[in-house]
PDB file of C-alpha atoms in Angstrom:
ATOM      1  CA  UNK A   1     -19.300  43.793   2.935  1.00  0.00           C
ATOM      2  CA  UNK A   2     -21.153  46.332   4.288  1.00  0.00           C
ATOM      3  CA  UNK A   3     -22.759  45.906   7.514  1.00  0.00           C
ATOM      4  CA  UNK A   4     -26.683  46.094   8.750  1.00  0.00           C
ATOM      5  CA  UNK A   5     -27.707  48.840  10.651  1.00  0.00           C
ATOM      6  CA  UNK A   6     -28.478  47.617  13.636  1.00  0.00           C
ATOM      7  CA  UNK A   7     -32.516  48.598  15.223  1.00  0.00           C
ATOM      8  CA  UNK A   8     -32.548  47.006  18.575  1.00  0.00           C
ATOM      9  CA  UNK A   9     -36.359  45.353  17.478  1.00  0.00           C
ATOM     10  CA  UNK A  10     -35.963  41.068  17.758  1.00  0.00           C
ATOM     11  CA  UNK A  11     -39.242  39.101  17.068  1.00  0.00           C
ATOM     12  CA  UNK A  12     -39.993  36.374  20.275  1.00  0.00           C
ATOM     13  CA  UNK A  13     -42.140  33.587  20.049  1.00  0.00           C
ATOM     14  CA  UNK A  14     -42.399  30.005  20.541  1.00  0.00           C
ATOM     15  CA  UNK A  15     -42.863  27.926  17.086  1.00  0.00           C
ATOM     16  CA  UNK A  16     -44.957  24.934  15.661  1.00  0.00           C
ATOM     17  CA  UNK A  17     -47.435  23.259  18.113  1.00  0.00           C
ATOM     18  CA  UNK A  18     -45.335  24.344  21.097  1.00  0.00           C
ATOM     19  CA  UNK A  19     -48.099  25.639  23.414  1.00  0.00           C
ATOM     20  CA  UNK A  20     -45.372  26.855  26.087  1.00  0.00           C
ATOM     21  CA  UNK A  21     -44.917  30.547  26.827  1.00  0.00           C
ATOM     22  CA  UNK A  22     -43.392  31.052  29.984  1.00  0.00           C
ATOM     23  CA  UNK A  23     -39.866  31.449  28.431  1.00  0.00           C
ATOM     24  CA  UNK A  24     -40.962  33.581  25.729  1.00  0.00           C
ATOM     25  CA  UNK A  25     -42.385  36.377  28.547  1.00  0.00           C
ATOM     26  CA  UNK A  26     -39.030  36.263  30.966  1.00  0.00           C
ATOM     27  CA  UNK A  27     -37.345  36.636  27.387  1.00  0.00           C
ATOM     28  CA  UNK A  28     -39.729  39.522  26.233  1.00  0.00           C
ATOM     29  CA  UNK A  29     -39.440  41.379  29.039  1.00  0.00           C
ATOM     30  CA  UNK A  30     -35.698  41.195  29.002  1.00  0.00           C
ATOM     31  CA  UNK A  31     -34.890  42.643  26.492  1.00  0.00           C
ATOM     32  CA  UNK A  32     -37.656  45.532  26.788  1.00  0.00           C
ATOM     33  CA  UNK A  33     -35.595  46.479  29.525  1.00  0.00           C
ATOM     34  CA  UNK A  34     -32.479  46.120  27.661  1.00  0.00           C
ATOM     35  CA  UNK A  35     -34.060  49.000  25.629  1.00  0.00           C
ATOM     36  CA  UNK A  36     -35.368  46.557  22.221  1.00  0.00           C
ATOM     37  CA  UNK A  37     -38.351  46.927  20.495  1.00  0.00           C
ATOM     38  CA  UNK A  38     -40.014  43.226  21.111  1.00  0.00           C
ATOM     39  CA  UNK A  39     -42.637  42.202  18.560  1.00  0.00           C
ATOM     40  CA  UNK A  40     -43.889  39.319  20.720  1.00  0.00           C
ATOM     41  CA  UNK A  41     -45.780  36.381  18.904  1.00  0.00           C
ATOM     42  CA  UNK A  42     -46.928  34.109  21.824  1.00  0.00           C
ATOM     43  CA  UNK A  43     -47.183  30.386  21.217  1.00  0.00           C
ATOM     44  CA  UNK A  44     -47.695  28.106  18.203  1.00  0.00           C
ATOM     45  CA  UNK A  45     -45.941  30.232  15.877  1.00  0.00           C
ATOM     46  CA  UNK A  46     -45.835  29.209  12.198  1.00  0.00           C
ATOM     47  CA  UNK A  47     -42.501  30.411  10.720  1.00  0.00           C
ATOM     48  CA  UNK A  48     -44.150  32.582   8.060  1.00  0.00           C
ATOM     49  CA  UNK A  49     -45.615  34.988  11.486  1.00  0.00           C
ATOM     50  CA  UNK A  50     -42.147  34.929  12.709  1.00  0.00           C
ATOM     51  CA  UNK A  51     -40.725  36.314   8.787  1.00  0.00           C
ATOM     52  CA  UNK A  52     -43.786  38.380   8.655  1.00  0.00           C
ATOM     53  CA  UNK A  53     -42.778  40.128  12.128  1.00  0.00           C
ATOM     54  CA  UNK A  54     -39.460  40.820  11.411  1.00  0.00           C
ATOM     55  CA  UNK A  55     -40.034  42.445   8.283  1.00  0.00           C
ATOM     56  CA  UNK A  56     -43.033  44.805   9.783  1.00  0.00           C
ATOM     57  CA  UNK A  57     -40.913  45.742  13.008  1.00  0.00           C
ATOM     58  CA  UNK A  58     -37.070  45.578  10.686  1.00  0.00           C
ATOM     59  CA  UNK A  59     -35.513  42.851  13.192  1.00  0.00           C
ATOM     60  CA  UNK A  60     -31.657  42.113  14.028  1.00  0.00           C
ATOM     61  CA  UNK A  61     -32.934  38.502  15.088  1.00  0.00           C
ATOM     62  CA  UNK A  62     -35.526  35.940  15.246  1.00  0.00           C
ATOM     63  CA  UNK A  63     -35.735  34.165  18.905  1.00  0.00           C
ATOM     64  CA  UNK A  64     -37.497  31.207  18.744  1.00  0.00           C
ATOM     65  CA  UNK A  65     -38.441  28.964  21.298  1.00  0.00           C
ATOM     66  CA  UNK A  66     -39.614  25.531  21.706  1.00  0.00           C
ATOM     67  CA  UNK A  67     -39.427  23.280  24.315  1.00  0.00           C
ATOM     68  CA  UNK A  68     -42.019  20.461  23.897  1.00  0.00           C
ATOM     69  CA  UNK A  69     -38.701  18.542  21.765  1.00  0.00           C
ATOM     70  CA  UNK A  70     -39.488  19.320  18.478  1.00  0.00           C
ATOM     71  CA  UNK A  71     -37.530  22.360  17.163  1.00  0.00           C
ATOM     72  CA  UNK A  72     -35.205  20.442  15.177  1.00  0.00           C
ATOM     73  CA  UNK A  73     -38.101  19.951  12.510  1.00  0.00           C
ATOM     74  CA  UNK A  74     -40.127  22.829  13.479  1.00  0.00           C
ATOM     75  CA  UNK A  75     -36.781  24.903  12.574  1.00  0.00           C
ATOM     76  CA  UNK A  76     -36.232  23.350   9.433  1.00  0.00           C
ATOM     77  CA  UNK A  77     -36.453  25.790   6.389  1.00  0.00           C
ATOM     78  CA  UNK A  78     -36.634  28.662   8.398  1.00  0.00           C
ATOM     79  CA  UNK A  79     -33.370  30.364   7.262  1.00  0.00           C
ATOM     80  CA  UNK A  80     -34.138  29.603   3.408  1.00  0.00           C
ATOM     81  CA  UNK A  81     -37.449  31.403   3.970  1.00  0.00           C
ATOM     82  CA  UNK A  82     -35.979  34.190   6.070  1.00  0.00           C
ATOM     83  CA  UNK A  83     -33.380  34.592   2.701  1.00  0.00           C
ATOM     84  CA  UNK A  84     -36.170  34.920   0.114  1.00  0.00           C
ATOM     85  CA  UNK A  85     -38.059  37.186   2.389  1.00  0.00           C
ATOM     86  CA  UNK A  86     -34.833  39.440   1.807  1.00  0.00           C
ATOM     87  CA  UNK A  87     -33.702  38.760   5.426  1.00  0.00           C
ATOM     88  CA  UNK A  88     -30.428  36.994   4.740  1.00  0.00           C
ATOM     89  CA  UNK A  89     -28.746  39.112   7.903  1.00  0.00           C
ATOM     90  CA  UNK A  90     -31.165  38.577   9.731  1.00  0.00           C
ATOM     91  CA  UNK A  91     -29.922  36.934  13.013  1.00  0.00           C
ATOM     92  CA  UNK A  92     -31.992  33.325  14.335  1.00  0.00           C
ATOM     93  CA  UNK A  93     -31.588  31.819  18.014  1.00  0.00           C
ATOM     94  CA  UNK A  94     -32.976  29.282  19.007  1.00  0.00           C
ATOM     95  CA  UNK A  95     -33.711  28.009  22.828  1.00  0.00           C
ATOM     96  CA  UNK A  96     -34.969  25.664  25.390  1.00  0.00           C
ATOM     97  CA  UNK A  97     -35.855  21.850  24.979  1.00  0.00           C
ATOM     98  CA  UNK A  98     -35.132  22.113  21.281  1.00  0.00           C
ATOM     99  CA  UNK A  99     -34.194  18.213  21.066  1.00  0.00           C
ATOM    100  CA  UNK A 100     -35.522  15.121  21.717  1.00  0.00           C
ATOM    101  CA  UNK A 101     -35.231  12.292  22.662  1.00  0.00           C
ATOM    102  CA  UNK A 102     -33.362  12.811  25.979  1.00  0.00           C
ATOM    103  CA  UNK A 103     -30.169  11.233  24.780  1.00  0.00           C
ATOM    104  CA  UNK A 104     -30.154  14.068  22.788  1.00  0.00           C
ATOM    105  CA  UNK A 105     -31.008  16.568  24.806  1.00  0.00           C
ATOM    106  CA  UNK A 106     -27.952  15.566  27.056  1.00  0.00           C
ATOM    107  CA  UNK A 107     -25.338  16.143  23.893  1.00  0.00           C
ATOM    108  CA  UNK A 108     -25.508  19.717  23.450  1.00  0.00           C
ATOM    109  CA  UNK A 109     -22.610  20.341  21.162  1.00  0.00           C
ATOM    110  CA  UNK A 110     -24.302  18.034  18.556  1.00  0.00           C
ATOM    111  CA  UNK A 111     -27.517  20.078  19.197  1.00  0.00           C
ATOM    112  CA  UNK A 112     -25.317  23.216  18.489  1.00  0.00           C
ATOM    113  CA  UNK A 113     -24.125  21.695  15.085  1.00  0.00           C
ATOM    114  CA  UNK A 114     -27.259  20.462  14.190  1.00  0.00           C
ATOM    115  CA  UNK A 115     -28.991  23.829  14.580  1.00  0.00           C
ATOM    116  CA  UNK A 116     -26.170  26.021  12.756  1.00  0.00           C
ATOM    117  CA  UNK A 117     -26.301  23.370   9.826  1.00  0.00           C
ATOM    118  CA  UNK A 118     -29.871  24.603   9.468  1.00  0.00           C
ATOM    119  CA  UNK A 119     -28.995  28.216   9.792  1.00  0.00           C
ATOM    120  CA  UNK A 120     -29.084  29.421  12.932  1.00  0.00           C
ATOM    121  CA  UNK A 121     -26.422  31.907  14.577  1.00  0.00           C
ATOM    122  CA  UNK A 122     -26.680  30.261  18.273  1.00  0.00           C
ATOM    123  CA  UNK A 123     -28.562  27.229  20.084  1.00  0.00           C
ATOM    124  CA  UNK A 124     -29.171  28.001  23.683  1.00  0.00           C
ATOM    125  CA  UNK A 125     -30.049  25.559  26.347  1.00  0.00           C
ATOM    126  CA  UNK A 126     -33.332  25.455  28.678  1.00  0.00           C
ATOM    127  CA  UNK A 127     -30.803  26.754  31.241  1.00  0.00           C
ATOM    128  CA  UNK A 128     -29.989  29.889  29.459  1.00  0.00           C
ATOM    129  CA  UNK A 129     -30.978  32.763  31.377  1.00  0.00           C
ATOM    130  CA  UNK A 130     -32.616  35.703  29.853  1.00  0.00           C
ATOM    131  CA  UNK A 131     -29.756  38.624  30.732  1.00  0.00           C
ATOM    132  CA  UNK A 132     -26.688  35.730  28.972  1.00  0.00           C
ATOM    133  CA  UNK A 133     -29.795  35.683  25.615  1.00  0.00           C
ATOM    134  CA  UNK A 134     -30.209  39.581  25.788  1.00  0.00           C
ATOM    135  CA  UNK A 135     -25.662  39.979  26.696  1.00  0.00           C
ATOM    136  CA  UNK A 136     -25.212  37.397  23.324  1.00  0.00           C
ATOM    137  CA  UNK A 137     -27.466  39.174  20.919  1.00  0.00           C
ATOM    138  CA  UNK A 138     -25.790  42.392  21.856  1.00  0.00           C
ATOM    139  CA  UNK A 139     -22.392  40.974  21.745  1.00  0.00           C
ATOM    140  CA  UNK A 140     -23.753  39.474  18.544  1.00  0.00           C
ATOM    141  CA  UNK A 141     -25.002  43.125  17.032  1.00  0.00           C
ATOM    142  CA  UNK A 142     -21.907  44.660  18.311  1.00  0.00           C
ATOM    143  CA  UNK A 143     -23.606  47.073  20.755  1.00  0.00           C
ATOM    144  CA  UNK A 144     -23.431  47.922  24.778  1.00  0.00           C
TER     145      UNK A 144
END
């Protein structure tokens, strides 16, 4: 199989009705310094502006957030559409308070499973810092 060429450009936002930013900023500005192109959405992203990004800017990943408990369902479908976009490499995280109800929350290796059963490469908890998100997608893409 031959493999992507990788363009250091990720698409950042936070997804559905999620109104919080905050995370999506530190993240932004994290990997600008790491030397990525960003293409930074904001807050209360549909999933078609996050497709829509990463085809105008040629992403390695998708990094969505969500932390108001609902990106389970906000998350749903988004690797199916990413596919018949023609984004099938196309790499999706996922981070913050992605679960609810608390009970949840507190079981993050079912989170994990739940997430990559849907499609995405990684689940990362509110906890995450920015320089372990921007080390992991490297990592992931196989560059320094």
């Amino acid at each position: 199989m031959e493999k992507r060429q990788v363009n250091k450009s990720v698409v950042i936002g936070t997804i559905g009705a999620d109104a919080h930013m905050i995370g999506g900023w530190v993240l932004r500005r994290a990997f600008e310094e790491a030397g990525f192109n960003v293409a930074f959405l904001g807050a209360v992203v549909p999933q078609h502006e996050f497709i829509n990004a990463a085809l105008e800017i040629d992403a390695d990943a998708i990094l969505v957030s969500s932390m108001y408990g609902m990106g389970l369902l906000d998350c749903e479908g988004l690797r199916d559409k990413c596919i018949e976009a023609g984004l099938k490499d196309i790499i999706l995280y996922v981070g913050g308070t992605v679960a609810a109800p608390l009970e949840l929350e507190k079981n993050w290796p079912e989170i994990e499973r739940r997430f990559t059963a849907i499609g995405f490469n990684r689940a990362f908890p509110n906890t995450c810092t920015a320089k372990e998100a921007v080390q992991t997608l490297k990592a992931d893409l196989g560059i320094d």
